[in-house]
PDB file of C-alpha atoms in Angstrom:
ATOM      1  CA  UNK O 889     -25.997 -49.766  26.245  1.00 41.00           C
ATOM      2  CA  UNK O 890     -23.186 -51.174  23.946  1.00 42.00           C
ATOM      3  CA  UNK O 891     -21.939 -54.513  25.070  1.00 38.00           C
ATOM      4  CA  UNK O 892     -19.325 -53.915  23.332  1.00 38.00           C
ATOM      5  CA  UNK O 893     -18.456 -50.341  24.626  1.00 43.00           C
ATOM      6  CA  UNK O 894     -19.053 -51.621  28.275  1.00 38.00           C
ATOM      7  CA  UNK O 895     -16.561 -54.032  28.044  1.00 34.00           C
ATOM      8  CA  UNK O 896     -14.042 -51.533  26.365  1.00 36.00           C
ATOM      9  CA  UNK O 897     -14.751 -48.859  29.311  1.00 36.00           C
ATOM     10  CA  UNK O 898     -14.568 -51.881  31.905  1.00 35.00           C
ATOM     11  CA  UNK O 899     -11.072 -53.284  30.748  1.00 37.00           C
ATOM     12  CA  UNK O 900      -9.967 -49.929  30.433  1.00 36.00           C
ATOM     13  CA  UNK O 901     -10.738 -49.075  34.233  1.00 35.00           C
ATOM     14  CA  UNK O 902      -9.267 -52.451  35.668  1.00 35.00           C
ATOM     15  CA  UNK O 903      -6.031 -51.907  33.564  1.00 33.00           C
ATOM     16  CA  UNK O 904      -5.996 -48.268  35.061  1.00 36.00           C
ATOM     17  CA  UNK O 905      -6.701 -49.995  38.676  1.00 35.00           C
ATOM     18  CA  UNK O 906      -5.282 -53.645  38.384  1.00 40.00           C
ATOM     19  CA  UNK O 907      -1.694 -52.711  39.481  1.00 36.00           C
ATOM     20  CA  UNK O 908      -2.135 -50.103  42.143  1.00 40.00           C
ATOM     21  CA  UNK O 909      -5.356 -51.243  43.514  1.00 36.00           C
ATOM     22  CA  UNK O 910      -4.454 -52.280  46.992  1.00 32.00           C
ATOM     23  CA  UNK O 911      -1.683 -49.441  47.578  1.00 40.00           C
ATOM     24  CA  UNK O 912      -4.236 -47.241  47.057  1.00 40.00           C
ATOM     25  CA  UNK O 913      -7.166 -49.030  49.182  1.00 42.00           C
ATOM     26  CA  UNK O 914      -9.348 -48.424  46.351  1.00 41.00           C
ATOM     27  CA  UNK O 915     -12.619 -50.235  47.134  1.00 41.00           C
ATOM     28  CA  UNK O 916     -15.113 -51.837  45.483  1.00 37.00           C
ATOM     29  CA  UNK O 917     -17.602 -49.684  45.822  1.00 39.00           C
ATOM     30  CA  UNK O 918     -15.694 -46.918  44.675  1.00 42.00           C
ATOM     31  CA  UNK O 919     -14.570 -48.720  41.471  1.00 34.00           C
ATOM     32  CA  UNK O 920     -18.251 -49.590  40.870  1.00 35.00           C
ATOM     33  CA  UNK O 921     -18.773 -46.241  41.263  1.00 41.00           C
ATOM     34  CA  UNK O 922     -16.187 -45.445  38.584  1.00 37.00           C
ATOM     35  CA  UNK O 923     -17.468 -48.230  36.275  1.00 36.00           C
ATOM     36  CA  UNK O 924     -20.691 -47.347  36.612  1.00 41.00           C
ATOM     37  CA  UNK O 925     -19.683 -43.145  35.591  1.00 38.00           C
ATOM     38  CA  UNK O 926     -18.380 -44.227  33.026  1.00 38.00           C
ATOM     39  CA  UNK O 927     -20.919 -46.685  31.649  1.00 36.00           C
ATOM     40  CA  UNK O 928     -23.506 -44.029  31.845  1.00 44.00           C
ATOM     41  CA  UNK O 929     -21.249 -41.579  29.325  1.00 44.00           C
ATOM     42  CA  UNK O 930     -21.245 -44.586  26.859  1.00 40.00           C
ATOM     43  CA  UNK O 931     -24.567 -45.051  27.425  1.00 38.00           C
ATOM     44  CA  UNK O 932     -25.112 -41.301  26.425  1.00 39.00           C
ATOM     45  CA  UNK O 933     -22.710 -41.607  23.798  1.00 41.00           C
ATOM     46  CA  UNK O 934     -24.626 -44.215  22.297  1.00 37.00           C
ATOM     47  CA  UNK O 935     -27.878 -42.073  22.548  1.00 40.00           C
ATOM     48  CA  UNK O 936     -26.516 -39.374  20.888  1.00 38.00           C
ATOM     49  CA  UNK O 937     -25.491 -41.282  17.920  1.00 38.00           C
ATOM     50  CA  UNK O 938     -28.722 -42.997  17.574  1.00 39.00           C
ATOM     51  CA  UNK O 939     -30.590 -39.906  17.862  1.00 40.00           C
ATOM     52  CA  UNK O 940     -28.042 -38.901  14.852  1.00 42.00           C
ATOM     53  CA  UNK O 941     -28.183 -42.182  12.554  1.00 43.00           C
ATOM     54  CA  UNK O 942     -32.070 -42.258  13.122  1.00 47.00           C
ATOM     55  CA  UNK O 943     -33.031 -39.426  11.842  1.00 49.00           C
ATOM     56  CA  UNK O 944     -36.532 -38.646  12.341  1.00 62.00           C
ATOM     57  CA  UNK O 945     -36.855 -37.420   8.559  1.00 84.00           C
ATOM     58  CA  UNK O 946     -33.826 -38.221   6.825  1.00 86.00           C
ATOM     59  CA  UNK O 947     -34.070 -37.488   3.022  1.00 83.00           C
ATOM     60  CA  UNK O 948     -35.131 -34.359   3.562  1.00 86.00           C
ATOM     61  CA  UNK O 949     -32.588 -33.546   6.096  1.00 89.00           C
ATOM     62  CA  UNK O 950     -30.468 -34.775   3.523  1.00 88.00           C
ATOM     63  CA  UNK O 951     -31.786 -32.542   0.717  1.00 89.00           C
ATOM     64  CA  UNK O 952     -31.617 -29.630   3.035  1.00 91.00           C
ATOM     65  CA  UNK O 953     -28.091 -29.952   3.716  1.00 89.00           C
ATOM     66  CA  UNK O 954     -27.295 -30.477   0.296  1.00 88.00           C
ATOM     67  CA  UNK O 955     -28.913 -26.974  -0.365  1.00 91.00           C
ATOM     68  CA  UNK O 956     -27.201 -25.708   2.018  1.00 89.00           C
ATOM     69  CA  UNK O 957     -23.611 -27.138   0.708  1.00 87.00           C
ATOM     70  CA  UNK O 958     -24.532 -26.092  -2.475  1.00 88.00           C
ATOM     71  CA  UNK O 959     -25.110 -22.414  -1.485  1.00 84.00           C
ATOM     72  CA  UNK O 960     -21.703 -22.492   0.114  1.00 86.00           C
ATOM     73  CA  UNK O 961     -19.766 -24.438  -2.449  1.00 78.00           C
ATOM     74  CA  UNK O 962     -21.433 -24.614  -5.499  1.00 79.00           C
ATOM     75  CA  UNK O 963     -21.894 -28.016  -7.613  1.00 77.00           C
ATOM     76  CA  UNK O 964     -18.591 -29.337  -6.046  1.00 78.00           C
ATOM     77  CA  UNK O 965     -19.848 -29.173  -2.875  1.00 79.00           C
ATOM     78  CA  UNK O 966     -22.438 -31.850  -3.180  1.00 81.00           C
ATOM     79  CA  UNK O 967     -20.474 -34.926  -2.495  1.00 81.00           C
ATOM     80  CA  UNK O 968     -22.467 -37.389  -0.236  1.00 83.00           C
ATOM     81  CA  UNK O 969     -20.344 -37.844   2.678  1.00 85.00           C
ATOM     82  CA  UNK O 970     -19.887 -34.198   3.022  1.00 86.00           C
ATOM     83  CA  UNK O 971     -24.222 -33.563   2.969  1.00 84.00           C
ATOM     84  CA  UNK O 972     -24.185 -36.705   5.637  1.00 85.00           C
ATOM     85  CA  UNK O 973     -21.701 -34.695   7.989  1.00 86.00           C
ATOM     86  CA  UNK O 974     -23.603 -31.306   7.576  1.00 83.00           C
ATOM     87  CA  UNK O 975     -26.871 -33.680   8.088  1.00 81.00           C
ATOM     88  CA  UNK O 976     -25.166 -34.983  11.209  1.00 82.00           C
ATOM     89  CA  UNK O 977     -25.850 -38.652  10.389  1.00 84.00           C
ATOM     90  CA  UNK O 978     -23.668 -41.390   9.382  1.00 80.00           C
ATOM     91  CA  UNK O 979     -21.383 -41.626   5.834  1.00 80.00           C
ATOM     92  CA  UNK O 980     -23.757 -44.687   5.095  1.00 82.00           C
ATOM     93  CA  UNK O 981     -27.271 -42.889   5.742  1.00 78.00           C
ATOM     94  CA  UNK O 982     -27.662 -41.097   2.479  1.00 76.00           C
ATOM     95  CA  UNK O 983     -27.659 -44.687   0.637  1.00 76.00           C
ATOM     96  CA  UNK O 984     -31.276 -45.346   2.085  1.00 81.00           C
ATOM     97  CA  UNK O 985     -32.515 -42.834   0.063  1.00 79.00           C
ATOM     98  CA  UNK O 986     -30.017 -42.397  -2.406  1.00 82.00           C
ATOM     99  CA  UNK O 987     -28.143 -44.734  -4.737  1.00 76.00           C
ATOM    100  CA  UNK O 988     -25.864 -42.450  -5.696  1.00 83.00           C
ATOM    101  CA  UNK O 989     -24.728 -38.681  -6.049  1.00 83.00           C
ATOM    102  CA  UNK O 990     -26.622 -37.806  -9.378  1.00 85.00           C
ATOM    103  CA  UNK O 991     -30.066 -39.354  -7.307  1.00 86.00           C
ATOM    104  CA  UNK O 992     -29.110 -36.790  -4.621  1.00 86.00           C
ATOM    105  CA  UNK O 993     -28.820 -33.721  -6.680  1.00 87.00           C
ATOM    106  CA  UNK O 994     -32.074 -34.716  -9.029  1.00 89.00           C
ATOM    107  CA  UNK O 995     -33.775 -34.582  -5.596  1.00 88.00           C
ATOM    108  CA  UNK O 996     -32.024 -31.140  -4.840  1.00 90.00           C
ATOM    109  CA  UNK O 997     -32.749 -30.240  -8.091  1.00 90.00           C
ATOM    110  CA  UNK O 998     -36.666 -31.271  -7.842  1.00 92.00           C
ATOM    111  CA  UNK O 999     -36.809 -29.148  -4.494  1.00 92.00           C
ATOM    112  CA  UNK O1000     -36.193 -25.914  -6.391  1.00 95.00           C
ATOM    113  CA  UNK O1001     -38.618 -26.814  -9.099  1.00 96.00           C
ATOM    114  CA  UNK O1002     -41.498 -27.191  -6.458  1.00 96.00           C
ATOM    115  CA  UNK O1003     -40.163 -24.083  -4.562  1.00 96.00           C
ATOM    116  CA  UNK O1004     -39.845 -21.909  -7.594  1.00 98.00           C
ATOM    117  CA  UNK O1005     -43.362 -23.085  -8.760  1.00 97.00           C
ATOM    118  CA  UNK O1006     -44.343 -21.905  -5.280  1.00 97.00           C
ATOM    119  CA  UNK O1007     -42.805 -18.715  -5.833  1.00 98.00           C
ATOM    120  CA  UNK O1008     -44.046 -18.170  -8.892  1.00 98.00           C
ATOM    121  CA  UNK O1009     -47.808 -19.274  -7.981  1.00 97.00           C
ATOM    122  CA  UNK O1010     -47.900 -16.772  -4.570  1.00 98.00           C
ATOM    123  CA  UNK O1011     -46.996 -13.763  -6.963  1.00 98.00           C
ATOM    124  CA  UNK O1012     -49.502 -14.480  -9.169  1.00 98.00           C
ATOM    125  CA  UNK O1013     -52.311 -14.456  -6.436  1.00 98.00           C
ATOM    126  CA  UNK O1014     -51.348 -11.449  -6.072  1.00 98.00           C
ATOM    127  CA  UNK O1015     -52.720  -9.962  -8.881  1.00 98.00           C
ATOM    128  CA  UNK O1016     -56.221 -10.068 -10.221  1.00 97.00           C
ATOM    129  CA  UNK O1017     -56.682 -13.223 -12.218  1.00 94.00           C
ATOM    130  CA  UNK O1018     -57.878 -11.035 -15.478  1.00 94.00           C
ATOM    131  CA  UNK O1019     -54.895  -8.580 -15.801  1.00 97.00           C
ATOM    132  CA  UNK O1020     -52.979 -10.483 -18.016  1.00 97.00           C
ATOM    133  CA  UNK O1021     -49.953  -7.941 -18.095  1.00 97.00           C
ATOM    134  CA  UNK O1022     -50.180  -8.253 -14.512  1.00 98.00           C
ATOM    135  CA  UNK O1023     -50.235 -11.610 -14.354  1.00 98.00           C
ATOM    136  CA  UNK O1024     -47.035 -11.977 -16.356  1.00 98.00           C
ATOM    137  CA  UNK O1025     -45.036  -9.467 -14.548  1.00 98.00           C
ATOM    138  CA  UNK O1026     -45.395 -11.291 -11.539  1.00 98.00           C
ATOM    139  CA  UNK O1027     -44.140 -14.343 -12.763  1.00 98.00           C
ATOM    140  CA  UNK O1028     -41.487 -12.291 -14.277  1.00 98.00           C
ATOM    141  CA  UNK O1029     -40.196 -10.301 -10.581  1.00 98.00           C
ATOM    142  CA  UNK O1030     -41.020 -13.661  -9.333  1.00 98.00           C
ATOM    143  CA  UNK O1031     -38.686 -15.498 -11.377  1.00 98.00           C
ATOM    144  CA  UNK O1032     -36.196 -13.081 -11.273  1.00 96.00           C
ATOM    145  CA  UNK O1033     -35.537 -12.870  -7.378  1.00 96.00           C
ATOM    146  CA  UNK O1034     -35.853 -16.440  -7.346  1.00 97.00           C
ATOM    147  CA  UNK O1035     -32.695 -16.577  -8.993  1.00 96.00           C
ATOM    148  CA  UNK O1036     -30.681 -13.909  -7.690  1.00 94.00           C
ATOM    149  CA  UNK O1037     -32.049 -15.536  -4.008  1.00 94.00           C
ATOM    150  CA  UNK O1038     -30.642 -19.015  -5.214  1.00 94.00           C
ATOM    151  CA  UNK O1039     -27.878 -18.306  -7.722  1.00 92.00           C
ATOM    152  CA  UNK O1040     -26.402 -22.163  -7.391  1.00 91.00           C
ATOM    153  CA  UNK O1041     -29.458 -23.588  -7.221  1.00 92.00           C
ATOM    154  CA  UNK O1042     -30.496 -21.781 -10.190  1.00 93.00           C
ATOM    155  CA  UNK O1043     -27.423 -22.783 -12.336  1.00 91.00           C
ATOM    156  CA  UNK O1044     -27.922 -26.815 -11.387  1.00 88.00           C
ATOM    157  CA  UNK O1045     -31.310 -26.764 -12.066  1.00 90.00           C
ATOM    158  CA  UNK O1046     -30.942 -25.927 -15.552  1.00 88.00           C
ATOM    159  CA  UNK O1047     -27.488 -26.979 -15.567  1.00 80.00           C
ATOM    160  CA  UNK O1048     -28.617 -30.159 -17.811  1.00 63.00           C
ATOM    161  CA  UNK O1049     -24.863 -31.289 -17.041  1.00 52.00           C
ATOM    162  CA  UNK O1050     -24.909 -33.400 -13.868  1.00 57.00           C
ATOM    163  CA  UNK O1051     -28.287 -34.957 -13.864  1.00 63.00           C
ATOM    164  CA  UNK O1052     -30.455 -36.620 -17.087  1.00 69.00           C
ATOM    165  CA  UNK O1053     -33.564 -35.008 -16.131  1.00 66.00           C
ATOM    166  CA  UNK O1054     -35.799 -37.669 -18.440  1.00 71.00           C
ATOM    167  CA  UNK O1055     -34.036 -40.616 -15.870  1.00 80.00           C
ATOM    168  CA  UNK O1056     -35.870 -38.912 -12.640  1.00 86.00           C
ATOM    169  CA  UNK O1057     -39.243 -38.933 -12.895  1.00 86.00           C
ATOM    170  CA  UNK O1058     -40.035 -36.966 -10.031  1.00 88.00           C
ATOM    171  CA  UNK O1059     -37.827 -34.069 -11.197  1.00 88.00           C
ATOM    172  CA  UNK O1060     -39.431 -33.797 -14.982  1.00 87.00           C
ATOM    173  CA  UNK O1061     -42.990 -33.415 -12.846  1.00 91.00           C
ATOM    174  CA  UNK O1062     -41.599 -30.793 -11.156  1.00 92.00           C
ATOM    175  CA  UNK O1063     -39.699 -29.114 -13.815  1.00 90.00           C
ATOM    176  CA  UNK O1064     -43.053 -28.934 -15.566  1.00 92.00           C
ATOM    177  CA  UNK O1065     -45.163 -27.208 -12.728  1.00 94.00           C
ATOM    178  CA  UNK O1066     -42.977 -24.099 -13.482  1.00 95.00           C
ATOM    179  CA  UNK O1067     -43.684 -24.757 -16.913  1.00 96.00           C
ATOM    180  CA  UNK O1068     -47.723 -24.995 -16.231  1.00 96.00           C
ATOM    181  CA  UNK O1069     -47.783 -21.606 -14.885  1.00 96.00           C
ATOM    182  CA  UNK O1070     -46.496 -19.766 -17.894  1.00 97.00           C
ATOM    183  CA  UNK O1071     -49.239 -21.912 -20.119  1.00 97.00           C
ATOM    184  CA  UNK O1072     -51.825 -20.992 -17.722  1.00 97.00           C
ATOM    185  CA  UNK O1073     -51.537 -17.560 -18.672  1.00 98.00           C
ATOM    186  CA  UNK O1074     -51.112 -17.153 -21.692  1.00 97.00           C
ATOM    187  CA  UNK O1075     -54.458 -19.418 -22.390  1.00 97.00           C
ATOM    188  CA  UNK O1076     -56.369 -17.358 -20.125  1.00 97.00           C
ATOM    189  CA  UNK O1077     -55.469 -14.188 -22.356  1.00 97.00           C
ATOM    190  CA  UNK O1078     -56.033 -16.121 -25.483  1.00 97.00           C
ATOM    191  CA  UNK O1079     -59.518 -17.342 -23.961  1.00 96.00           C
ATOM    192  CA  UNK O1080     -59.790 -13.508 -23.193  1.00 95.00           C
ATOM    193  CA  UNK O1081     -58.645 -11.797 -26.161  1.00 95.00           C
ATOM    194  CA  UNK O1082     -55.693 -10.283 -24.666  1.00 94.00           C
ATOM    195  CA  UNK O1083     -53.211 -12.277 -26.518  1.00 96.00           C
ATOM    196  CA  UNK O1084     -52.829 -13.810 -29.705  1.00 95.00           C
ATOM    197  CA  UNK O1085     -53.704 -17.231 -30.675  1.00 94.00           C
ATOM    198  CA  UNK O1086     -51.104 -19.632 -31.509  1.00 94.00           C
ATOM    199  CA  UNK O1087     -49.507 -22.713 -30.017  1.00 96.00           C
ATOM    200  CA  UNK O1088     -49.762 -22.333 -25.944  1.00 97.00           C
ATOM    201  CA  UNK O1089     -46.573 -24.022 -25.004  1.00 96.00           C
ATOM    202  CA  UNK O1090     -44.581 -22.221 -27.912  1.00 96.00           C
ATOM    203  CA  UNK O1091     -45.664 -18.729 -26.476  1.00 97.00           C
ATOM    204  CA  UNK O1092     -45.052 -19.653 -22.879  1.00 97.00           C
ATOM    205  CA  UNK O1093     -41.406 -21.236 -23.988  1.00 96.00           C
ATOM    206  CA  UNK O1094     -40.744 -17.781 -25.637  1.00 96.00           C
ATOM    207  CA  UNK O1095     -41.907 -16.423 -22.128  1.00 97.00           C
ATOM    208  CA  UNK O1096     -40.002 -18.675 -20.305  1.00 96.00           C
ATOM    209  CA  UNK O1097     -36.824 -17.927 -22.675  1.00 96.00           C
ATOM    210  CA  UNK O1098     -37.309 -14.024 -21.655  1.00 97.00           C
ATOM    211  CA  UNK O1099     -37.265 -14.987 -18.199  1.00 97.00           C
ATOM    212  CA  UNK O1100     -34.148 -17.556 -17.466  1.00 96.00           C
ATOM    213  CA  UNK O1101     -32.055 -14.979 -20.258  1.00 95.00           C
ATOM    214  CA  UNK O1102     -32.632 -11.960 -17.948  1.00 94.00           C
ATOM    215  CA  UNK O1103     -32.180 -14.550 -14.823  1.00 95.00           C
ATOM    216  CA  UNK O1104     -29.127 -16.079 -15.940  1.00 94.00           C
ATOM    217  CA  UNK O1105     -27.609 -12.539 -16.904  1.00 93.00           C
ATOM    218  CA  UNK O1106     -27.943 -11.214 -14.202  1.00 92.00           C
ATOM    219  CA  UNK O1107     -26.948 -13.800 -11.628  1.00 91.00           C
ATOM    220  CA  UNK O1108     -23.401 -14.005 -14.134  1.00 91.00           C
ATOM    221  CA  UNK O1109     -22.802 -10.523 -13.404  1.00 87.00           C
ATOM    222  CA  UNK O1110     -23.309  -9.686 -17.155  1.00 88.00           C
ATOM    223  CA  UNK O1111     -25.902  -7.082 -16.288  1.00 80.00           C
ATOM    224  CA  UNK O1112     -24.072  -4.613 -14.357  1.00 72.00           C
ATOM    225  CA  UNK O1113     -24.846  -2.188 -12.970  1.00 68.00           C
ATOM    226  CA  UNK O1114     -28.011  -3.805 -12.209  1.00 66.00           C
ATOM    227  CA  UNK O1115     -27.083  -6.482 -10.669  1.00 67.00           C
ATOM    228  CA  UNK O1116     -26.775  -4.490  -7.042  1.00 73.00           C
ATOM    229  CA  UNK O1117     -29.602  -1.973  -7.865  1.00 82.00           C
ATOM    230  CA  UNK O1118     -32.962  -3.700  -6.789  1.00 84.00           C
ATOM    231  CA  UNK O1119     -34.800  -0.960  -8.692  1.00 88.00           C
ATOM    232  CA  UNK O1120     -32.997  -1.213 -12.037  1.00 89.00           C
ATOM    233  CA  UNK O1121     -33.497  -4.398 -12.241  1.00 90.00           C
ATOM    234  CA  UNK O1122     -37.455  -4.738 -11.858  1.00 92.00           C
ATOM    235  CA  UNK O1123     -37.243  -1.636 -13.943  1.00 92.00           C
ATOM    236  CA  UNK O1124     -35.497  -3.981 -16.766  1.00 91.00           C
ATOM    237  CA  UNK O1125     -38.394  -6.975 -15.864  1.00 95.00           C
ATOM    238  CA  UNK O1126     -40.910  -4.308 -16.347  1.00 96.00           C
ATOM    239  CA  UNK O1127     -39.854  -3.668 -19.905  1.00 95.00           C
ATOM    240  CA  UNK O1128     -39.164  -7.215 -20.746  1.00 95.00           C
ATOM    241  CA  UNK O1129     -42.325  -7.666 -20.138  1.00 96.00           C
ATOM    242  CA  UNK O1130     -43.909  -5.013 -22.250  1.00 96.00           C
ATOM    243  CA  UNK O1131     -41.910  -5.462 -25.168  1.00 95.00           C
ATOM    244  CA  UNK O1132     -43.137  -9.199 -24.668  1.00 95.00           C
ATOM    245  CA  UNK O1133     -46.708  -8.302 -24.421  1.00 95.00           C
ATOM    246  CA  UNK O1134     -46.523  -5.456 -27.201  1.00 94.00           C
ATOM    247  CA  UNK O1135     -45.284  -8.970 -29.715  1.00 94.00           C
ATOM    248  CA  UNK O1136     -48.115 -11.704 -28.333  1.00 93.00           C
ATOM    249  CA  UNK O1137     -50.765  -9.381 -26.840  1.00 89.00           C
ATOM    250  CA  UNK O1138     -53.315  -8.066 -28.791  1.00 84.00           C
TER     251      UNK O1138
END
């Protein structure tokens, strides 16, 4: 219990009781009774916000609301006293984790790395590990409805604007998981003769390029009508991908 809030809630009932205390035969029992209903609310009170302050896993409660703000709001959205009230925790909480606004949205921005990685990884073990063309188009559809699932997320990660990637460490690792899963296909058909040789991270940058053009085009609203036509638009991936393969595959 708050000392401090005790004595507020005491005064408070004695100033309510001081005057009119004997007119109204109030005894002490009953204004102990009083004092002490009202002592337990602070006392709950006072739970409540330490259940909210100490947050049991706070920076990612923090990055989670901050996705969440950002889905809603965009960029703008993702001011840090607005992700500690959607967090329920204190103004000052995000500064444990966080020194500032840009740390806060390289975090956010690292989170959709790992999760598109993730995205991109379960398509692929989806298909056998020797179709190559396979293996592509799933990162492609992969990819794809990653974006149009996370339009705002999408545009901040490679936004390049609000956070200087090289500054977070954590972020360029992630960044380069996506990166690592383009590479690792196109080796495996060079190893298998599926695709030409050549420089492994050019070829998967001229993969990746495909990808975020389609991505970003379509999550603009520069592709209609596809945009609101699921089929159409794997229907575009799928020959994205085959003109791709018909320059690098052999």
């Amino acid at each position: 219990m708050s000392f401090l809030c005790a004595i507020a809630t005491l005064g408070e009932l004695l100033y309510d009781y001081d005057v009119n205390i004997i007119q109204k035969n109030v005894s002490v029992v009953n204004i102990v009774s009083v004092v002490n209903i009202e002592l337990g609310g602070c006392m709950r009170n006072r739970e409540e916000q330490q259940r909210s302050y100490h947050h049991g896993d706070l920076r990612n409660a923090l990055i989670r609301a901050g996705l969440e703000l950002l889905s809603e709001g965009g960029a703008a959205a993702l001011e840090l006293r607005k992700v500690a009230r959607k967090a329920g925790v204190s103004h000052a909480a995000p500064y444990r984790h966080f020194a500032d606004k840009q740390a806060l949205i390289a975090a956010i921005n690292e989170e959709g790395y790992y999760r598109l990685a993730e995205s991109i990884k379960s398509a692929r073990a989806e298909e056998p590990d020797d179709d190559i063309f396979a293996q592509l188009l799933a990162i492609a559809l992969a990819y794809i409805h990653f974006a149009i699932d996370n339009p705002w997320l999408m545009r901040e990660m490679f936004s390049g604007l609000t956070v200087e990637r090289e500054a977070y460490p954590g972020l360029y690792e992630a960044s380069k998981l996506v990166f690592r899963q383009y590479a690792e296909v196109i080796m495996r058909g060079q190893q298998q003769g599926n695709i030409i040789q050549g420089e492994v991270g050019g070829l998967a940058g001229v993969l990746w390029s495909l990808l975020h053009g389609v991505a970003m085009l379509i999550i603009e609203n520069q592709m209609h009508p596809y945009v609101d036509e699921p089929e159409k638009i794997e229907q575009m991936v799928l020959m994205s991908i085959q003109s791709l393969y018909r320059g690098i595959g052999r």
